[in-house]
């Protein structure tokens, strides 16, 4: 751990290319995974992380000196990095793996650690979990490996002078406020990008949550920014370049759908309902 | 309109529900001074008197009809008290709450046979009938004008079959459009029709009105995709024309008469339709533009560079954007900011194809071209499904946004693309001159907003005039002026909404006398008594 200057923070935002939130998941034919031949996009929690990094810089341009998007994934993961660049990240790092490789959270954490050792970052903002595996463990493991402070499920993040950080966390009982110092890992929850943010898009709101005060809205990628993003640098690395080995330690034995609910019958109309209730001697 | 929104509209206390000016008979207006095509022009706001040739429905009729139906819930009536007037309001009133029928009987048969028996009985006893599907029409075509019996297809709701090799779907008329599409999605296919009302409208009604929708540009018209129909004719005969053949040149193509016939020559009870493979890669981008000319240029560019993957091109003006954003703030908890630079006009481009890389490359090239040549002021490209739906909602919520802002006079016009927006400007000018519109509209009214939007790809413009209430005074300023300026441009006074009761008197603005006479003859052949959906369509 080294002392940090009050300004000029380099922010690292790991982003994962995962199955699109709106896609209906189906079990793969071999029963060992899900059908991945569907639309993919940036993990929503990572999108919130990118948004938060950009907002930190917008709030205080002297605070953040660079925002780097990092992804470990197949060739197509470069699209996810480009989305981050189109939202406002400055440059990207892509660690490539063959298609359909599963990279376990511990390997991801190792990879991020190597990247941090190679370049210098003071703040890592990452999603609390990926919506495809829901492991939610990378952030914690990374903090342990680096021996950095961590604040997970952040719903509010404030970075002040002299590297002081205040994070509001969502926990079961309510909200918890933590204070820490950079360098630090922060994992994002849904309600980050809260206060000054725009609320959830109407359509997503109706499907995602019943609470209208739920907020957090990552910005759209605007055309001018998409064009600028094309010129931003993405460094491509292979795992071997960083001395990484992604061999999985876990084997997925089987994946199956939850048991279908049985019982309950549909009735065509009120008369049938009345008849069935009478049958069941409830009327 | 979604069922949720409909039930919201239903919950308005009756005394707040908007009512039209009291109906009174008036002398037919003189024919317009543009080429004389027409029959008597009847001012749109007044409805025709009840025809003396129709029998008044009574309790005796009710008893017989009940005998034809297998389920007691297939019959609702105020005559025997099985339903109250409020229960029947959802069938008697139209979606815009502009037309209010006084039908005392609603019949919802469960099979085509039941429907045929009811229809035959009504025909033999001179009882007027109005067929009704999802009741989402916008020209008062599916509601009684007086006491017509409402014949609903809602209970004809089975998907009969689907062939995954040919893509032919055979389904009952009462299947809800969205339900049909979800069924097809499971199989990797798509229903070749999409419109805002998909959660409530029924496919039989869609075919009867030849609905256009948001993707006509890509899938073509129902006249092309419908392969066959099953319908009950006014005298009760069941016509089985349910072919699943893609090609069949054996005689007159009868189904084409029924497609778009608005329930006046028969009640469609089932359809067979050719469904395309569902595109696996879809993208949407929205743009802000400085002028209508710019929109047209972008449209040209898009057609050229996107070619076969272009699946929708919609546009709307800044007044529309303002209205829908306001609606989202007020009723839907707000919406995140889309543009840094707003414009005078907005457009939405959607692509749909089977290969994501191929489509993205084409789209990327187009976007770069538009930006570097400064053809647009700003733009946004959806990065995931959720953003895709959000961006579409700016266009899809426009009808709902208008409806919530006041009483809407809705026009659906077809003119050459270059002339489309001039119609909006002229109607605004006319309302200004009549002292009804100040600037872009004021909250108190009388006219709160005049918005223009539509399917540029199909040359189809929608003009919504949002007023504080439905008032004959307003109607007189708008009609027939709006139809006159359309006729000047040799356009259609109803591109996709149909004639119903609202535009029936104005058919002369788009069709000449010979055409109208031929249509009358066709109606005579099928329905000499004129009791199937009377007072509408061809009058």
mmCIF file with all atom_site columns, N, CA and C in Angstrom, chain B residues 5-14 16:
data_model
loop_
_atom_site.group_PDB
_atom_site.id
_atom_site.type_symbol
_atom_site.label_atom_id
_atom_site.label_alt_id
_atom_site.label_comp_id
_atom_site.label_asym_id
_atom_site.label_entity_id
_atom_site.label_seq_id
_atom_site.pdbx_PDB_ins_code
_atom_site.Cartn_x
_atom_site.Cartn_y
_atom_site.Cartn_z
_atom_site.occupancy
_atom_site.B_iso_or_equiv
_atom_site.pdbx_formal_charge
_atom_site.auth_seq_id
_atom_site.auth_comp_id
_atom_site.auth_asym_id
_atom_site.auth_atom_id
_atom_site.pdbx_PDB_model_num
ATOM 1  N N  . UNK B 1 5  ? -53.363 -0.087 -18.759 1.00 0.00 ? 5  UNK B N  1
ATOM 2  C CA . UNK B 1 5  ? -53.752 1.290  -19.034 1.00 0.00 ? 5  UNK B CA 1
ATOM 3  C C  . UNK B 1 5  ? -55.251 1.394  -19.219 1.00 0.00 ? 5  UNK B C  1
ATOM 4  N N  . UNK B 1 6  ? -55.828 0.367  -19.834 1.00 0.00 ? 6  UNK B N  1
ATOM 5  C CA . UNK B 1 6  ? -57.272 0.402  -20.035 1.00 0.00 ? 6  UNK B CA 1
ATOM 6  C C  . UNK B 1 6  ? -57.996 0.401  -18.696 1.00 0.00 ? 6  UNK B C  1
ATOM 7  N N  . UNK B 1 7  ? -57.529 -0.435 -17.756 1.00 0.00 ? 7  UNK B N  1
ATOM 8  C CA . UNK B 1 7  ? -58.261 -0.482 -16.492 1.00 0.00 ? 7  UNK B CA 1
ATOM 9  C C  . UNK B 1 7  ? -58.068 0.808  -15.726 1.00 0.00 ? 7  UNK B C  1
ATOM 10 N N  . UNK B 1 8  ? -56.957 1.498  -15.982 1.00 0.00 ? 8  UNK B N  1
ATOM 11 C CA . UNK B 1 8  ? -56.738 2.802  -15.356 1.00 0.00 ? 8  UNK B CA 1
ATOM 12 C C  . UNK B 1 8  ? -57.780 3.761  -15.893 1.00 0.00 ? 8  UNK B C  1
ATOM 13 N N  . UNK B 1 9  ? -57.976 3.709  -17.227 1.00 0.00 ? 9  UNK B N  1
ATOM 14 C CA . UNK B 1 9  ? -58.945 4.613  -17.846 1.00 0.00 ? 9  UNK B CA 1
ATOM 15 C C  . UNK B 1 9  ? -60.338 4.299  -17.338 1.00 0.00 ? 9  UNK B C  1
ATOM 16 N N  . UNK B 1 10 ? -60.626 3.025  -17.151 1.00 0.00 ? 10 UNK B N  1
ATOM 17 C CA . UNK B 1 10 ? -61.945 2.595  -16.689 1.00 0.00 ? 10 UNK B CA 1
ATOM 18 C C  . UNK B 1 10 ? -62.263 3.137  -15.306 1.00 0.00 ? 10 UNK B C  1
ATOM 19 N N  . UNK B 1 11 ? -61.216 3.327  -14.486 1.00 0.00 ? 11 UNK B N  1
ATOM 20 C CA . UNK B 1 11 ? -61.490 3.681  -13.104 1.00 0.00 ? 11 UNK B CA 1
ATOM 21 C C  . UNK B 1 11 ? -61.811 5.157  -12.919 1.00 0.00 ? 11 UNK B C  1
ATOM 22 N N  . UNK B 1 12 ? -61.817 5.938  -13.996 1.00 0.00 ? 12 UNK B N  1
ATOM 23 C CA . UNK B 1 12 ? -62.195 7.339  -13.892 1.00 0.00 ? 12 UNK B CA 1
ATOM 24 C C  . UNK B 1 12 ? -63.638 7.426  -13.434 1.00 0.00 ? 12 UNK B C  1
ATOM 25 N N  . UNK B 1 13 ? -63.929 8.261  -12.448 1.00 0.00 ? 13 UNK B N  1
ATOM 26 C CA . UNK B 1 13 ? -65.327 8.415  -12.039 1.00 0.00 ? 13 UNK B CA 1
ATOM 27 C C  . UNK B 1 13 ? -66.146 8.911  -13.210 1.00 0.00 ? 13 UNK B C  1
ATOM 28 N N  . UNK B 1 14 ? -67.346 8.432  -13.322 1.00 0.00 ? 14 UNK B N  1
ATOM 29 C CA . UNK B 1 14 ? -68.149 8.712  -14.501 1.00 0.00 ? 14 UNK B CA 1
ATOM 30 C C  . UNK B 1 14 ? -68.310 10.210 -14.752 1.00 0.00 ? 14 UNK B C  1
ATOM 31 N N  . UNK B 1 16 ? -66.337 12.471 -14.407 1.00 0.00 ? 16 UNK B N  1
ATOM 32 C CA . UNK B 1 16 ? -65.145 13.097 -14.980 1.00 0.00 ? 16 UNK B CA 1
ATOM 33 C C  . UNK B 1 16 ? -64.872 12.589 -16.395 1.00 0.00 ? 16 UNK B C  1
#
